[in-house]
Coordinates of C-alpha atoms and ligand atoms in Angstrom, one line a residue:
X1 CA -64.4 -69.1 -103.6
X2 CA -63.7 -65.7 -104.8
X3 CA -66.2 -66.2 -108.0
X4 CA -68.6 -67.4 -105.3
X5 CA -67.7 -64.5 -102.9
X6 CA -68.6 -62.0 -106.3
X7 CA -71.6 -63.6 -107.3
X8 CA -73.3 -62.9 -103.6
X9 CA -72.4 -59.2 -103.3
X10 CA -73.9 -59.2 -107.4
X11 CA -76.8 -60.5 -106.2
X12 CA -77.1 -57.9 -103.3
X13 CA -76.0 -55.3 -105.2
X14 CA -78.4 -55.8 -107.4
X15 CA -81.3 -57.7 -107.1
X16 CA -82.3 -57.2 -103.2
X17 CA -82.2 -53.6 -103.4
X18 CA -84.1 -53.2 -106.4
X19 CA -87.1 -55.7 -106.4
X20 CA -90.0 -55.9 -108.8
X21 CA -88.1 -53.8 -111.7
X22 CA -90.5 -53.3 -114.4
X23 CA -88.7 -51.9 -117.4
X24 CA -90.0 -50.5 -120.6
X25 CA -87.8 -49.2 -123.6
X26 CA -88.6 -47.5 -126.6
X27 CA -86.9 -47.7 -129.6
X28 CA -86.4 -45.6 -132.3
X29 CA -84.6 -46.3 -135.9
X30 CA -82.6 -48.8 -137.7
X31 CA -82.1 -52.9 -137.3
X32 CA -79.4 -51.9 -135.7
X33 CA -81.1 -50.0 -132.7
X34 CA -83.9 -52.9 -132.5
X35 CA -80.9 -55.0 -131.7
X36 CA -79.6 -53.0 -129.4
X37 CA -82.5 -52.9 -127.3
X38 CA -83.1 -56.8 -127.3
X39 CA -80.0 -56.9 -125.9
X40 CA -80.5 -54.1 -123.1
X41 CA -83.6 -56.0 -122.6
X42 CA -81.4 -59.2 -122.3
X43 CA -78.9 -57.8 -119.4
X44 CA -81.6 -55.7 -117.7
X45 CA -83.6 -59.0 -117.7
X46 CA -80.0 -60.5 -116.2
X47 CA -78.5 -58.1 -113.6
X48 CA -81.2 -56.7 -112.3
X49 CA -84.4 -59.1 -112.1
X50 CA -86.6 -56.4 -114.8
X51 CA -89.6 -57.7 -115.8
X52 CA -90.1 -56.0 -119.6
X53 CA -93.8 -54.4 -119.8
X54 CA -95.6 -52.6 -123.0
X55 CA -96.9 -49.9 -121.5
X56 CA -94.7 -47.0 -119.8
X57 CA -97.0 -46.4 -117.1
X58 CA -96.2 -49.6 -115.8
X59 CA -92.4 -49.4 -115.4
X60 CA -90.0 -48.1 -113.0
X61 CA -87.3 -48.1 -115.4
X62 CA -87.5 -46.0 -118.6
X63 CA -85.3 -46.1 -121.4
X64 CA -85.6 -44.5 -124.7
X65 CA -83.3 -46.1 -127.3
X66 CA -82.5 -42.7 -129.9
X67 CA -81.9 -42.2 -133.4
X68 CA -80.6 -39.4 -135.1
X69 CA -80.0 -40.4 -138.6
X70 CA -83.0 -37.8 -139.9
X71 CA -85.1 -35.5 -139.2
X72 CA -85.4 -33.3 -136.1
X73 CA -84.4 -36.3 -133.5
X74 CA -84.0 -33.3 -130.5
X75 CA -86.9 -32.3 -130.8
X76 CA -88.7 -35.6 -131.0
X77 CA -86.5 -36.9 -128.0
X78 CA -88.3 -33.7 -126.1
X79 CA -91.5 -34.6 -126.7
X80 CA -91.3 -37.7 -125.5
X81 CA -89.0 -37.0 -122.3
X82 CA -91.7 -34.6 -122.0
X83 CA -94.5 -37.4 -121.4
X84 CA -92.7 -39.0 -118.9
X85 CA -91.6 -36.5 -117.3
X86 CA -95.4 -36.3 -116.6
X87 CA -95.2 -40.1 -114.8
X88 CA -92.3 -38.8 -112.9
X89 CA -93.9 -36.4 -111.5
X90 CA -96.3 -39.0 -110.0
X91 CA -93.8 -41.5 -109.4
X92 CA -90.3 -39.4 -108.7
X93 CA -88.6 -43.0 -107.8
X94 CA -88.7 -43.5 -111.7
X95 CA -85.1 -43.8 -113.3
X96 CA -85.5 -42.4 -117.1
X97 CA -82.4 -43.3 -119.3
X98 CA -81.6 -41.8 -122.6
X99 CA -79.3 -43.8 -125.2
X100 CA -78.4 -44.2 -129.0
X101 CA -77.2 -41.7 -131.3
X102 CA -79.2 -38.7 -130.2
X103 CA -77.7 -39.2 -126.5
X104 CA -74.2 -39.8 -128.0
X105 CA -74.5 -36.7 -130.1
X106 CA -76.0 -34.2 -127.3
X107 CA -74.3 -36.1 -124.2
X108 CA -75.2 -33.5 -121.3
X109 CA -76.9 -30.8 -123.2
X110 CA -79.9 -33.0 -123.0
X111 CA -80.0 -32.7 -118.9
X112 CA -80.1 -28.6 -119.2
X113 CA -83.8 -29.1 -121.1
X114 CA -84.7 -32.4 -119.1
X115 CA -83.0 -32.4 -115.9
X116 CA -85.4 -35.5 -114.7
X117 CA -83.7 -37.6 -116.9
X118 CA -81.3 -39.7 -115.0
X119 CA -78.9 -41.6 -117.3
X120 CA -77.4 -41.2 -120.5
X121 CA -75.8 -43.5 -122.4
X122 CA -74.2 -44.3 -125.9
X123 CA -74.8 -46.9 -128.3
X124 CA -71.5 -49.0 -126.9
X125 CA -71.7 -48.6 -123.8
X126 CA -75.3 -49.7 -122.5
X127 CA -73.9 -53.0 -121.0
X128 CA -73.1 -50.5 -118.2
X129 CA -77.2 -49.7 -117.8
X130 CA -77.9 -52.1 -114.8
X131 CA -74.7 -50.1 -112.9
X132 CA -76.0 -47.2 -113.6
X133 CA -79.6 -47.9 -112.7
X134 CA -78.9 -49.1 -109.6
X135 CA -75.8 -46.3 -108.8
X136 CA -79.1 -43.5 -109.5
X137 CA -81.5 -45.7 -107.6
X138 CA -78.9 -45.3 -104.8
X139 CA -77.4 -42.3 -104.4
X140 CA -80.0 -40.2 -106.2
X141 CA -77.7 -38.7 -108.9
X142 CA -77.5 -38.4 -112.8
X143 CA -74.9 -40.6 -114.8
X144 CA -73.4 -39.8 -118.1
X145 CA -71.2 -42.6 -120.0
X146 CA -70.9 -41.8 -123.8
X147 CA -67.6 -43.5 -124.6
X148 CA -66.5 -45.8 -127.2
X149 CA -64.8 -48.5 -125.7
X150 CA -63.7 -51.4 -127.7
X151 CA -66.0 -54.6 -127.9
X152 CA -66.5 -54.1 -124.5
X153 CA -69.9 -54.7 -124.1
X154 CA -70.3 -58.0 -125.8
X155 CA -68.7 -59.7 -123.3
X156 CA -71.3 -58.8 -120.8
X157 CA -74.5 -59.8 -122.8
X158 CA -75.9 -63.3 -121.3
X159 CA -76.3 -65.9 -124.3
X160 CA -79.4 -65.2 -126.2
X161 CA -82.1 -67.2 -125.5
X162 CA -84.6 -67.8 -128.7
X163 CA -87.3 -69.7 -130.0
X164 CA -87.0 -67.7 -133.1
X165 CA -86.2 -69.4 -135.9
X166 CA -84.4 -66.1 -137.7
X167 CA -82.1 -64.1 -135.4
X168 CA -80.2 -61.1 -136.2
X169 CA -76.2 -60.8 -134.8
X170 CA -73.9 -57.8 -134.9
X171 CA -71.0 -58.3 -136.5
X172 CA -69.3 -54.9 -136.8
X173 CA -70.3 -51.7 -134.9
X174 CA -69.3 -48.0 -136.4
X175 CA -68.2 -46.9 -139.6
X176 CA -65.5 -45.3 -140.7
X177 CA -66.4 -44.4 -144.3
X178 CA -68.1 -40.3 -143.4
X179 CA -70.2 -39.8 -145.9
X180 CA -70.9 -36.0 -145.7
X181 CA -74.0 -36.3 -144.9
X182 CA -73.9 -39.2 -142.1
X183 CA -74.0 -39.0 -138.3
X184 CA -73.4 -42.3 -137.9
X185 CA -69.4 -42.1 -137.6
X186 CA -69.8 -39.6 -134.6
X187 CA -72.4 -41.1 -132.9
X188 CA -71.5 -44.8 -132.9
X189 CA -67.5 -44.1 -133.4
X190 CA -65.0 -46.0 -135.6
X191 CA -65.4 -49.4 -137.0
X192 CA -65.0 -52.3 -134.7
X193 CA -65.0 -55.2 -136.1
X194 CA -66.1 -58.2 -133.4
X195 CA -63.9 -61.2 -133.0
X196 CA -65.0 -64.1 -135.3
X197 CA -64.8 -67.1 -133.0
X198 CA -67.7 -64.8 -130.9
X199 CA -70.0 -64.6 -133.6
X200 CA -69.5 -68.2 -134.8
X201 CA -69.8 -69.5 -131.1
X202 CA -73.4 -67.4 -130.7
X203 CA -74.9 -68.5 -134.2
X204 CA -73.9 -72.2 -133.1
X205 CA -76.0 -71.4 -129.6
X206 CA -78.5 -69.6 -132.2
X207 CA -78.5 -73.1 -134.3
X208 CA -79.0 -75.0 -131.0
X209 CA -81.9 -73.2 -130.3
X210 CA -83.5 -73.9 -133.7
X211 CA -82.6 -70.6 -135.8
X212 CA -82.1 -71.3 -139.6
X213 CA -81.8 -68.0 -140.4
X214 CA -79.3 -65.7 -139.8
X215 CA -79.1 -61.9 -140.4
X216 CA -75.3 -60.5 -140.1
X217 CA -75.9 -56.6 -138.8
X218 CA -73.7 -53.5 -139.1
X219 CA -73.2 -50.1 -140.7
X220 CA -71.2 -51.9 -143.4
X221 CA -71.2 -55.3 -143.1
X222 CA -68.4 -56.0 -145.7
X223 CA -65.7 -54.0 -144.3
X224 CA -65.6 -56.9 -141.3
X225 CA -61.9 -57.1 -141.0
X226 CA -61.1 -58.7 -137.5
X227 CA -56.9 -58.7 -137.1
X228 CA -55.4 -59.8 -134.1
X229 CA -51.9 -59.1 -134.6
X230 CA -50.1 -60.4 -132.1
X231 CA -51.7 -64.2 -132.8
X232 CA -51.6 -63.1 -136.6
X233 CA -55.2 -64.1 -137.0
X234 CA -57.3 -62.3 -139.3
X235 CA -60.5 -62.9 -140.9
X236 CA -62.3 -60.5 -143.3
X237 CA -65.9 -60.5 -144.1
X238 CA -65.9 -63.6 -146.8
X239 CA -63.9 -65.8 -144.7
X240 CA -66.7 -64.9 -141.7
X241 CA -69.3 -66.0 -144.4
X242 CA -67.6 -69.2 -145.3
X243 CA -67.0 -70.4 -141.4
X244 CA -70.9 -69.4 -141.1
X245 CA -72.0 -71.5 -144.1
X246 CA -70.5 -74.8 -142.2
X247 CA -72.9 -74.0 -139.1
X248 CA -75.1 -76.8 -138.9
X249 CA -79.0 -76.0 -139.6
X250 CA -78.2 -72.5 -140.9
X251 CA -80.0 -72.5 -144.1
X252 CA -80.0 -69.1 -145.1
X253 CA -77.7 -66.1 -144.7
X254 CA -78.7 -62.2 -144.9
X255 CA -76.6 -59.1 -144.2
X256 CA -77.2 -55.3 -143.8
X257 CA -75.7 -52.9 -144.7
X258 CA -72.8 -53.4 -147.1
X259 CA -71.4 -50.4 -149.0
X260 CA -70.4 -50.8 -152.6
X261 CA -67.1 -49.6 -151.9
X262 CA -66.5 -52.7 -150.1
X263 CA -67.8 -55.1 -152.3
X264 CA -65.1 -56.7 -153.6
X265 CA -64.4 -59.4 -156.4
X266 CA -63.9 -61.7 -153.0
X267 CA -67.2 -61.2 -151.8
X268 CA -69.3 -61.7 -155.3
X269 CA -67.7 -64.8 -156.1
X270 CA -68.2 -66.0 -153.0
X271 CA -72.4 -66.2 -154.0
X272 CA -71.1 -69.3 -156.2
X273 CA -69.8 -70.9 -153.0
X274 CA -72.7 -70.3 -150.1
X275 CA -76.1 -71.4 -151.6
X276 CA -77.1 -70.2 -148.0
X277 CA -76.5 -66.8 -149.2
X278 CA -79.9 -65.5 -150.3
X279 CA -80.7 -64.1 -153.5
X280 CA -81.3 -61.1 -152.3
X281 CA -79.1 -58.0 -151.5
X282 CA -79.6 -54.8 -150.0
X283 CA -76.8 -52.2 -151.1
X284 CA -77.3 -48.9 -150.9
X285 CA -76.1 -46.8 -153.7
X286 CA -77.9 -43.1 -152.6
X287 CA -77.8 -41.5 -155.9
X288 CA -77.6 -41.8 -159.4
X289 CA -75.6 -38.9 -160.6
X290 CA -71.7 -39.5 -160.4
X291 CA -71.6 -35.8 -159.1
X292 CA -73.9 -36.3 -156.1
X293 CA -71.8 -39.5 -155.2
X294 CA -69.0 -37.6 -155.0
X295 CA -70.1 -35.0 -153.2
X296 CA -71.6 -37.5 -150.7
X297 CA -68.4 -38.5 -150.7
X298 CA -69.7 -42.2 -151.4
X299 CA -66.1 -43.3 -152.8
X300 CA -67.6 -44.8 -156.1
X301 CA -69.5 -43.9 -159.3
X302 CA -72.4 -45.5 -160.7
X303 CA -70.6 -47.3 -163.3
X304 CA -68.6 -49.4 -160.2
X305 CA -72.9 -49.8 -158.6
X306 CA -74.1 -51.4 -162.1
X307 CA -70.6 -53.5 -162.7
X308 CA -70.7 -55.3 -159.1
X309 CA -74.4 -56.1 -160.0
X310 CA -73.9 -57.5 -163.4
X311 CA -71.3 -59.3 -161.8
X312 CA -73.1 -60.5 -159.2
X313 CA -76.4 -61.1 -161.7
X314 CA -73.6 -63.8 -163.8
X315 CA -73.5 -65.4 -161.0
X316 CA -77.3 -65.4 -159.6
X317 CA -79.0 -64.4 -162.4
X318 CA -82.6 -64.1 -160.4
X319 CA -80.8 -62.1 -157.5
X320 CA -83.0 -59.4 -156.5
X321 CA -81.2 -56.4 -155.5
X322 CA -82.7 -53.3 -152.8
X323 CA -81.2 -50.0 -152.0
X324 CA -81.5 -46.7 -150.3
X325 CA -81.8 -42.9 -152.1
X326 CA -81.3 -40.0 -150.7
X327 CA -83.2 -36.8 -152.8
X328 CA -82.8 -33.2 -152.6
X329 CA -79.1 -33.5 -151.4
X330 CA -77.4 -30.1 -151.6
X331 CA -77.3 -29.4 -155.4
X332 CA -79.1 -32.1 -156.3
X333 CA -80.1 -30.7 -160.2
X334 CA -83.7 -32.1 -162.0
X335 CA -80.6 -33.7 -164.6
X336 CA -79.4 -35.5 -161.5
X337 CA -83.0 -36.5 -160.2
X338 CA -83.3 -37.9 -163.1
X339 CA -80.2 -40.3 -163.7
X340 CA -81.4 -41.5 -160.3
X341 CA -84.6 -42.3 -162.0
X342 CA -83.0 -44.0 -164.9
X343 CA -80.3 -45.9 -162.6
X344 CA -83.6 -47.8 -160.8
X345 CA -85.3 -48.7 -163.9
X346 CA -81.9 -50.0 -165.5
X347 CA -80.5 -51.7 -162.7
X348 CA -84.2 -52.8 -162.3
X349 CA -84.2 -52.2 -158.3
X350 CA -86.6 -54.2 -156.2
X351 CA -88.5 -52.9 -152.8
X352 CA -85.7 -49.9 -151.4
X353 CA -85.8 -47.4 -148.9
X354 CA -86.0 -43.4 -149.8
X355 CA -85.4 -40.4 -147.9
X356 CA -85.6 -36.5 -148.3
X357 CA -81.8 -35.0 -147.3
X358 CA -81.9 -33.9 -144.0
X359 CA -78.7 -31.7 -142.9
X360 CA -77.3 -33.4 -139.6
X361 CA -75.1 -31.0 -137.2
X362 CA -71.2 -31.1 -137.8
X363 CA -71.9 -33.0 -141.1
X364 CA -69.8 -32.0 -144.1
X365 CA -72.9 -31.4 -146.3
X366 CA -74.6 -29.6 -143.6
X367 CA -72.1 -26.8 -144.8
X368 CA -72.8 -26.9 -148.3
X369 CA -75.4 -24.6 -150.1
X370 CA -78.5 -26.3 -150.5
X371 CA -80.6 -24.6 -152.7
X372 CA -83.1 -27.2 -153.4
X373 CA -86.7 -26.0 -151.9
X374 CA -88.3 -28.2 -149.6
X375 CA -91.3 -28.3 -152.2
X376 CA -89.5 -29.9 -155.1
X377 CA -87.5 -32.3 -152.7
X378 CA -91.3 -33.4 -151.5
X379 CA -92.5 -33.4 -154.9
X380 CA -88.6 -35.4 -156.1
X381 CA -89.3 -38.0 -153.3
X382 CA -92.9 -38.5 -154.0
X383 CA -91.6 -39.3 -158.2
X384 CA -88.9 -41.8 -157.1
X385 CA -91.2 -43.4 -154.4
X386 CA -94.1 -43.9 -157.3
X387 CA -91.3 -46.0 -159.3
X388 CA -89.9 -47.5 -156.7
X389 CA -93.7 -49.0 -155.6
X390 CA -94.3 -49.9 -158.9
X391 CA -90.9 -51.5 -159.1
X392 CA -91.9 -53.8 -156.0
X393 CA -95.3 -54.4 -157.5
X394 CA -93.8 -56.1 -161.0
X395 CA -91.8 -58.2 -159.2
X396 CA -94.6 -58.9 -156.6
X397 CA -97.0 -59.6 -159.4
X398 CA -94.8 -62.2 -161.0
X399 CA -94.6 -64.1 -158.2
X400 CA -98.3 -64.9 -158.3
X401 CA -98.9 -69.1 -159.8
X402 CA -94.8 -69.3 -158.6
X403 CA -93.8 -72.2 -156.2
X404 CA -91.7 -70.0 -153.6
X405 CA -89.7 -71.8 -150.6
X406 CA -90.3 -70.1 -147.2
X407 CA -89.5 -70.1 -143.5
X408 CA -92.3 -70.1 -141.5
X409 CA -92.1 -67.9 -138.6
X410 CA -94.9 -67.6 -136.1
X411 CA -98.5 -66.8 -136.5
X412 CA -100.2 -63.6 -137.2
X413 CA -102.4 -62.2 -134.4
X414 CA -104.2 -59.9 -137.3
X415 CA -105.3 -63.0 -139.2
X416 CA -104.5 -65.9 -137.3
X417 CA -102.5 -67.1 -140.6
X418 CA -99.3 -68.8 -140.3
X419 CA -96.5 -66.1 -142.1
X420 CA -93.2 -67.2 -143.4
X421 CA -90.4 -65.5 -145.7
X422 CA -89.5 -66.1 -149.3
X423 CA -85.5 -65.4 -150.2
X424 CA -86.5 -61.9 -151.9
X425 CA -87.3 -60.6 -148.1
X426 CA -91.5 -60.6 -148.6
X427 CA -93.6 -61.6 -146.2
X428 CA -96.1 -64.4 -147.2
X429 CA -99.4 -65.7 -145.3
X430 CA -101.2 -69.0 -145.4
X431 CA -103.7 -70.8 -144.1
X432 CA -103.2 -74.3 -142.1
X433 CA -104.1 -77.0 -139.5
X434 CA -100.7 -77.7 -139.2
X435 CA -97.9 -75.7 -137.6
X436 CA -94.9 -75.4 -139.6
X437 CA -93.2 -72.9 -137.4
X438 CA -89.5 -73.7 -138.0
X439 CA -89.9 -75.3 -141.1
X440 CA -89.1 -74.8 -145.0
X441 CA -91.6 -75.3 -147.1
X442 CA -93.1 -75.0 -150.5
X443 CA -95.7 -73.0 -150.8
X444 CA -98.2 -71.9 -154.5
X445 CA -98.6 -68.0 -154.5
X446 CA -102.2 -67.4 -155.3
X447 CA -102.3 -63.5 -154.4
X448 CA -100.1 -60.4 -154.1
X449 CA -100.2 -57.1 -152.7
X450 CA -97.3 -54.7 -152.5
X451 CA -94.9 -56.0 -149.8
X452 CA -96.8 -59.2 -148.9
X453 CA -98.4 -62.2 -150.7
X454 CA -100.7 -64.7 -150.1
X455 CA -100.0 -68.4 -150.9
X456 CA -101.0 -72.1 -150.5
X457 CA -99.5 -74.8 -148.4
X458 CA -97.9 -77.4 -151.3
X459 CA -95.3 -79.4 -149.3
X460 CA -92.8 -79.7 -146.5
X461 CA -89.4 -79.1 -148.1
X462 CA -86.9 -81.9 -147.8
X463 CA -83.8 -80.3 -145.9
Ligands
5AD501 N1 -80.5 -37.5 -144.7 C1 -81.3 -38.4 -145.3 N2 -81.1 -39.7 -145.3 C2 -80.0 -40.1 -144.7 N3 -79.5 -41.4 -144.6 C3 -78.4 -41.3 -143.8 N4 -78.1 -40.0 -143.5 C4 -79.1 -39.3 -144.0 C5 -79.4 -37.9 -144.0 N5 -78.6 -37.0 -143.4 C6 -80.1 -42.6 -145.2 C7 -79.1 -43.2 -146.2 C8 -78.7 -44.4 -145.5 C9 -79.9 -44.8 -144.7 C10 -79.7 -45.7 -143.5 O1 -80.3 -43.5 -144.2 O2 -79.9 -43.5 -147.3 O3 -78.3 -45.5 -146.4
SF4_502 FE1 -73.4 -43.3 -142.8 FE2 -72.0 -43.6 -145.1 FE3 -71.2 -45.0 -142.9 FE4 -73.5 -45.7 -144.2 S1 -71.4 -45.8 -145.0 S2 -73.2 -45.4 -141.9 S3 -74.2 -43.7 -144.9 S4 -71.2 -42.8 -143.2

């Protein structure tokens, strides 16, 4: 009765006061932030009726989803709030909401240059937006909730509904590790890790639904260490991948980001045990100079980087192996440019991500000297991008006359060819009369450019 009695004054709360919500959200950054707005999309779509729409001029509700990881994310968060503000002006019953890292950094310092903005929120607690939209819609006021509170919002999200066939899952929010030149542990707050029998019980509703592909999400991954003390339960990251490996119809298993730190003897025998696993890691090692790494304050050297991937390469000898670099950190010397350099051709790195240093307020590096010109971090970048391309392109290229297993995932509007992915994380197109959406299946690579290939259809695979 009382559930009953709670669902009716939702539903008036909500829905009858707020009619025809058009919502449009706009995301900036990492997996991580993409996931995060699926699921605001998912509870906005829930609690309060919101249809989603492309454009902005469209919507009612606005909600820019922040990043603050590089680069000069107020000043970008300005411009944008400035355009709307513009639609606002025409339409002053539109609720703009700010949320992600940049609104968890600058809380309500963003309301004294863009007083129309209405609600701010942080990266944990934006199950709280359809509360807070209606609250503004009602009594005409701004809203602030930046906390941290534990696993809370999980609970609220409505099971994911999918006809993906690869689906990405949180498994731990945060990070405690502070690197000194990282936002993230401010922003999104200490590590949390989520409660195993969640994540297992959504990739089973995942599997139901038809996705073979899962893709574990978090800061760092392989620090997952779920204890309930009380019910002595525990369950680190390796025992999370084994539980996942028994899911029925999950073929293959990704993660981002893991730290090296954390990547223990545990974890790389564990690649003999899960053929789901894919051969195919992305671990960020930043630099190759042992003095950068610790002044990053990255908690290993690059002797530990190349030993857990010769271990791991004993194991899975064709395991192809990404990362991330950061140049012109504060000190960075041409010597230790260059043992970056070297590191990529020995470890012989596939496709990675690179990035000029960019000092982040309250950071520890943001304190230290940097006397490395913005010229030769541009011209640094521009060196370790040309070797990092032609890293990708060689093992591209020797893909070409392969047989490659992929999952096909939809069609491509550009070239109305069906697209799929191999293990190593590139894209690959073909032509056919059949639909294979959902399927593995064998296909010839005929062509290749740098992130993508072209291939023909050879054969459904068997399981
Ligand atoms: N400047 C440049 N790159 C950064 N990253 C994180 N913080 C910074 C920063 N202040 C990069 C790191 C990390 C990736 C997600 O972003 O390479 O692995
Ligand atoms: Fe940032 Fe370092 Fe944490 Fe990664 S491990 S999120 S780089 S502090």
């Amino acid at each position: 009765m009382l559930i009953l009695l709670k669902f009716c004054i939702k539903i008036i709360y909500y829905n009858l006061i707020m009619l025809n919500n058009k919502l449009y959200i706009k995301t900036w950054g990492c997996q991580m932030n993409e996931y995060d707005s699926s699921k605001i999309a998912d509870i906005m779509k829930k609690e309060l009726n919101c249809k989603i729409t492309k454009f902005a001029q469209n919507a009612n509700i606005l909600i820019l989803n922040t990043c603050s990881i590089r680069e000069k994310a107020q000043e970008k968060l300005f411009h944008q709030l400035g355009r709307w503000k513009n639609l606002k002006k025409n339409n002053p019953e539109i609720i703009i909401g700010v949320g992600g890292c940049v609104a968890s950094q600058e809380g309500e310092k963003i309301l004294r240059r863009a007083h129309y903005v209405d609600i701010i929120f942080g990266p944990q607690t934006f199950h709280k937006l359809p509360r807070m939209v209606y609250k503004v819609h009602k009594f005409k006021k701004y809203l602030i909730d930046i906390s941290f509170p534990k696993n809370e919002k999980f609970k609220f999200f409505p099971p994911k509904k999918t006809t993906d066939v690869s689906s990405f899952i949180s498994i731990i929010e945060g990070c405690n590790k502070y690197c000194t030149y990282c936002i993230v542990p401010y922003t999104r707050g200490k590590e949390i890790s989520r409660p195993y029998k969640d994540i297992i019980l959504e990739i089973k509703n995942l599997s139901l639904q038809g996705v073979k592909e899962i893709h574990l999400l978090g800061q760092n991954v392989n620090s997952y260490n779920y204890k309930d003390i009380k019910k002595q339960d525990y369950c680190n990251f390796t025992k999370l991948l084994q539980m996942i490996s028994k899911i029925e119809n999950i073929k293959r298993i990704r993660f981002t980001t893991s730290h090296p730190q954390n990547f223990s003897n545990e974890l790389i025998n564990i690649y003999k045990k899960i053929p789901q696993l894919v051969n195919f890691l992305h671990l960020p090692v930043q630099s190759g100079s042992d003095r950068i790494l610790s002044l990053m304050k990255r908690r290993y050297n690059v002797s530990d980087y190349i030993e857990i991937i010769n271990k791991l390469k004993n194991i899975r000898p064709n395991i192809q192996i990404s990362s991330d670099f950061i140049v012109g950190f504060p000190g960075e010397t041409r010597k230790d440019f260059y043992d970056t350099i070297s590191l990529i051709l020995d470890i012989d790195l596939d496709m990675s991500f690179s990035f000029i240093y960019s000092s982040r307020p309250g950071t520890p590096a943001s304190k230290m000297k940097d006397n490395v010109s913005i010229s030769e971090k541009k011209e640094r970048l521009y060196l370790l991008q040309y070797y990092l391309k032609q890293q990708t392109k060689k093992f591209s290229l020797k893909m070409i006359n392969t047989i490659q297993i992929i999952l096909v995932e939809g069609i491509s509007i550009q070239n109305n060819q069906y697209f799929g992915k191999t293990e190593n994380n590139r894209t690959v197109f073909f032509i056919s009369n059949n639909n294979y959406i959902g399927k593995f299946i064998n296909v010839k690579i005929i062509d290749s450019y740098l992130y993508s290939l072209y291939a023909i259809f050879i054969s459904i695979c068997k399981n």
